[in-house]
Short mmCIF file of C-alpha atoms in Angstrom, two decimals:
data_model
loop_
_atom_site.label_atom_id
_atom_site.label_comp_id
_atom_site.label_asym_id
_atom_site.label_seq_id
_atom_site.Cartn_x
_atom_site.Cartn_y
_atom_site.Cartn_z
CA MET A 1 28.11 81.78 -67.05
CA LYS A 2 26.80 78.25 -66.69
CA SER A 3 26.14 76.64 -63.32
CA ILE A 4 24.68 73.42 -61.95
CA PHE A 5 23.58 72.27 -58.50
CA VAL A 6 24.76 68.81 -57.41
CA SER A 7 22.40 67.05 -55.01
CA GLY A 8 21.98 63.42 -54.03
CA VAL A 9 19.48 60.82 -52.94
CA ASP A 10 21.18 60.46 -49.55
CA THR A 11 24.24 61.44 -47.58
CA ASP A 12 27.61 59.82 -48.39
CA ILE A 13 26.48 59.21 -51.97
CA GLY A 14 29.44 60.83 -53.71
CA LYS A 15 28.24 64.41 -54.31
CA THR A 16 31.68 65.85 -53.59
CA PHE A 17 33.38 63.31 -55.87
CA VAL A 18 30.97 64.18 -58.69
CA SER A 19 31.42 67.91 -58.05
CA VAL A 20 35.20 67.52 -58.19
CA GLY A 21 34.92 65.50 -61.41
CA LEU A 22 32.79 68.15 -63.11
CA CYS A 23 35.13 70.93 -61.97
CA LEU A 24 38.22 69.08 -63.20
CA SER A 25 36.70 68.28 -66.59
CA ALA A 26 35.65 71.87 -67.14
CA TYR A 27 39.07 73.11 -66.00
CA GLN A 28 40.83 70.77 -68.42
CA LYS A 29 38.76 72.29 -71.24
CA GLY A 30 40.20 75.69 -70.41
CA LEU A 31 37.16 77.12 -68.65
CA LYS A 32 37.39 79.38 -65.62
CA VAL A 33 35.77 77.13 -63.04
CA GLY A 34 34.41 77.70 -59.55
CA TYR A 35 33.15 75.40 -56.80
CA PHE A 36 30.57 76.89 -54.44
CA LYS A 37 29.45 75.18 -51.23
CA PRO A 38 26.73 77.31 -49.59
CA PHE A 39 26.80 75.40 -46.30
CA GLN A 40 29.78 73.30 -45.20
CA SER A 41 29.31 71.15 -42.12
CA GLY A 42 31.88 68.90 -40.47
CA ALA A 43 34.72 71.44 -40.38
CA TYR A 44 37.79 70.36 -38.41
CA GLU A 45 40.67 72.25 -36.90
CA LYS A 46 44.20 71.98 -38.28
CA ASP A 47 47.06 74.16 -37.07
CA GLY A 48 44.53 76.43 -35.40
CA VAL A 49 42.51 76.95 -38.58
CA LEU A 50 39.07 75.54 -39.43
CA VAL A 51 39.23 73.39 -42.58
CA ALA A 52 36.26 72.95 -44.92
CA PRO A 53 36.44 69.22 -45.80
CA ASP A 54 34.78 69.32 -49.22
CA LEU A 55 36.80 72.32 -50.37
CA HIS A 56 39.92 70.58 -49.06
CA GLU A 57 39.02 67.47 -51.09
CA LEU A 58 38.87 69.58 -54.25
CA LYS A 59 42.32 71.05 -53.55
CA LYS A 60 43.81 67.54 -53.57
CA PHE A 61 43.20 67.41 -57.31
CA CYS A 62 43.45 70.97 -58.58
CA ASP A 63 43.70 74.54 -57.36
CA ILE A 64 40.28 75.58 -58.65
CA SER A 65 38.65 78.64 -57.12
CA SER A 66 36.26 77.66 -54.30
CA CYS A 67 34.01 79.41 -51.84
CA TYR A 68 31.54 78.74 -49.02
CA SER A 69 29.04 81.00 -47.28
CA TYR A 70 28.89 79.23 -43.93
CA LEU A 71 31.34 76.87 -42.23
CA PHE A 72 30.10 74.74 -39.33
CA LYS A 73 31.82 72.23 -37.06
CA GLY A 74 29.03 69.71 -36.49
CA GLU A 75 28.78 66.67 -38.78
CA VAL A 76 25.02 67.13 -39.02
CA SER A 77 22.59 69.02 -41.26
CA PRO A 78 23.63 72.65 -41.86
CA HIS A 79 20.58 73.87 -39.96
CA LEU A 80 21.46 71.87 -36.84
CA ALA A 81 25.17 72.65 -37.24
CA GLY A 82 24.31 76.36 -37.29
CA ILE A 83 22.35 75.99 -34.07
CA LEU A 84 25.27 74.17 -32.42
CA ASP A 85 27.65 76.93 -33.52
CA ASN A 86 25.18 79.65 -32.51
CA VAL A 87 25.06 81.01 -36.06
CA GLU A 88 21.83 81.94 -37.82
CA ALA A 89 22.45 81.53 -41.53
CA ASN A 90 20.79 83.84 -44.02
CA ILE A 91 19.72 82.87 -47.54
CA GLU A 92 20.33 86.42 -48.80
CA LYS A 93 24.01 86.11 -47.88
CA VAL A 94 24.19 82.83 -49.83
CA LYS A 95 22.60 84.46 -52.90
CA GLN A 96 24.94 87.44 -52.72
CA ASP A 97 27.99 85.23 -52.21
CA PHE A 98 27.03 83.14 -55.22
CA GLU A 99 26.46 86.19 -57.39
CA ASN A 100 29.80 87.73 -56.44
CA PHE A 101 31.70 84.46 -56.77
CA SER A 102 30.22 83.69 -60.20
CA LYS A 103 30.92 87.04 -61.85
CA ASP A 104 34.24 86.10 -63.43
CA LYS A 105 33.56 82.37 -63.97
CA ASP A 106 32.60 80.36 -67.04
CA PHE A 107 31.23 77.41 -65.08
CA VAL A 108 30.27 76.99 -61.41
CA VAL A 109 29.43 73.77 -59.60
CA ILE A 110 27.27 74.22 -56.50
CA GLU A 111 27.16 71.34 -54.03
CA GLY A 112 24.41 70.76 -51.52
CA ALA A 113 24.34 68.55 -48.42
CA GLY A 114 22.32 65.40 -47.85
CA GLY A 115 19.33 65.38 -50.17
CA LEU A 116 16.69 67.80 -51.41
CA TYR A 117 14.80 67.70 -48.12
CA CYS A 118 17.84 68.09 -45.89
CA PRO A 119 17.35 71.17 -43.62
CA ALA A 120 19.61 73.98 -44.81
CA ILE A 121 18.65 76.89 -42.58
CA LYS A 122 15.70 77.79 -40.39
CA GLY A 123 12.55 77.28 -42.43
CA LYS A 124 14.33 76.25 -45.63
CA LEU A 125 15.29 72.89 -47.09
CA PHE A 126 17.86 72.41 -49.83
CA SER A 127 15.02 72.26 -52.33
CA ASP A 128 14.30 75.88 -51.34
CA VAL A 129 17.98 76.84 -51.68
CA ILE A 130 18.07 75.43 -55.22
CA LYS A 131 15.05 77.51 -56.17
CA GLU A 132 16.45 80.63 -54.50
CA LEU A 133 19.62 80.24 -56.59
CA ASN A 134 17.53 79.46 -59.70
CA GLN A 135 19.44 76.28 -60.49
CA GLU A 136 18.97 73.07 -62.40
CA VAL A 137 19.96 69.98 -60.46
CA ILE A 138 22.04 66.89 -61.07
CA ILE A 139 20.93 64.01 -58.86
CA VAL A 140 23.68 61.65 -57.72
CA THR A 141 22.77 58.09 -56.82
CA THR A 142 24.40 54.67 -56.52
CA PRO A 143 23.19 51.25 -57.72
CA SER A 144 23.20 49.66 -54.25
CA LEU A 145 20.15 47.96 -52.75
CA GLY A 146 17.42 50.43 -51.79
CA ARG A 147 18.71 53.23 -53.99
CA LEU A 148 16.05 52.76 -56.67
CA ASN A 149 13.43 53.76 -54.11
CA HIS A 150 15.50 56.77 -52.96
CA THR A 151 16.21 57.84 -56.52
CA LEU A 152 12.60 57.74 -57.68
CA MET A 153 11.44 59.60 -54.57
CA THR A 154 14.09 62.29 -55.11
CA ILE A 155 12.97 62.72 -58.72
CA GLU A 156 9.35 63.11 -57.60
CA CYS A 157 10.45 65.55 -54.89
CA ALA A 158 12.20 67.71 -57.47
CA LYS A 159 9.17 67.68 -59.77
CA LEU A 160 6.79 68.57 -56.93
CA ASN A 161 9.00 71.55 -56.11
CA ASN A 162 9.26 72.66 -59.75
CA ILE A 163 13.01 72.02 -59.79
CA LYS A 164 14.35 71.25 -63.25
CA ILE A 165 16.42 68.06 -63.33
CA LYS A 166 19.41 68.13 -65.66
CA GLY A 167 19.90 64.42 -65.21
CA LEU A 168 21.16 61.57 -63.08
CA ILE A 169 24.70 60.44 -62.38
CA ILE A 170 25.06 56.88 -61.15
CA ASN A 171 28.14 56.75 -58.96
CA LYS A 172 30.20 53.86 -57.55
CA MET A 173 29.21 51.25 -60.13
CA PRO A 174 31.19 48.14 -59.12
CA GLN A 175 33.00 45.91 -61.58
CA ASN A 176 31.61 42.77 -59.95
CA LYS A 177 27.92 43.55 -59.64
CA THR A 178 25.28 41.93 -57.47
CA LEU A 179 21.96 41.02 -59.09
CA SER A 180 20.44 44.24 -57.71
CA GLU A 181 23.28 46.36 -59.09
CA GLU A 182 23.18 44.57 -62.44
CA ASN A 183 19.50 45.43 -62.91
CA PHE A 184 19.56 48.92 -61.39
CA ILE A 185 19.69 50.89 -64.65
CA LYS A 186 17.15 48.68 -66.41
CA GLU A 187 14.68 49.07 -63.53
CA LEU A 188 15.36 52.79 -63.25
CA LYS A 189 14.48 53.31 -66.91
CA MET A 190 11.19 51.47 -66.38
CA TYR A 191 9.95 54.14 -63.97
CA THR A 192 11.51 57.43 -65.08
CA ASP A 193 12.57 59.14 -68.28
CA VAL A 194 15.09 61.41 -66.54
CA GLU A 195 18.32 61.26 -68.54
CA ILE A 196 21.26 59.31 -67.16
CA LEU A 197 24.18 61.66 -67.78
CA GLY A 198 26.81 59.13 -66.84
CA ILE A 199 27.74 55.96 -64.98
CA ILE A 200 30.83 56.34 -62.83
CA PRO A 201 32.79 53.18 -61.96
CA GLU A 202 34.28 52.62 -58.54
CA ILE A 203 37.72 54.23 -58.50
CA SER A 204 39.89 52.85 -55.71
CA LYS A 205 42.71 55.37 -56.19
CA PRO A 206 41.34 58.55 -57.73
CA THR A 207 43.83 60.83 -59.49
CA THR A 208 43.38 64.06 -61.40
CA GLN A 209 43.71 62.17 -64.68
CA ASN A 210 41.44 59.18 -64.07
CA VAL A 211 38.73 61.33 -62.48
CA THR A 212 38.88 63.78 -65.39
CA ASN A 213 38.68 60.93 -67.90
CA VAL A 214 35.42 59.49 -66.56
CA PHE A 215 33.71 62.90 -66.41
CA GLN A 216 34.71 64.32 -69.81
CA ASN A 217 31.73 62.91 -71.69
CA ILE A 218 29.32 63.86 -68.90
CA LEU A 219 30.32 67.52 -69.09
CA VAL A 220 29.31 67.65 -72.76
CA ASN A 221 25.68 67.01 -71.77
CA ILE A 222 25.48 69.75 -69.14
#
């Protein structure tokens, strides 16, 4: 079984979109795929049932097996969301859930929240969760102004924590680029040798087919 942890340089960076793309590409290749979200914040109620937004996003494209360990209502860090919901999350439950969920899978995508130093549970950041699950990480970034700084700091954070980086995915690359966006990749390569696994263009109307198409070549390198 192969697995990968998808993290990002910030919130709202496109981690779920990238996770969906990887899942779809693997599914189209005939693999038994799973999507695991250890901590899901921002749950909302629909017809009396709490909905996990990221898992719901995946279901829009394909009925791939998905699982979470903890579901919280607050649109905040999982640690704070757990406090608001009066739930004390346990890393051992996450590890056991992941082990059980992965048993019959060929490929599992694990998605974090925020960045590597986002608080996951009491006393543990997502960098700790990645190490507890013994995962390599894909770092998702965008070419917008300020992201070079965030990206390089995230890379250094991973290295300081002995987290192996599988590579970078640059998301939301616009067709009409600003000067900053035009030079993002060139500048990035000046300061790091971390592999760029793929550059994802902005997709205004994502569909199963066009999302799968842009991720097919990326999956080969994972």
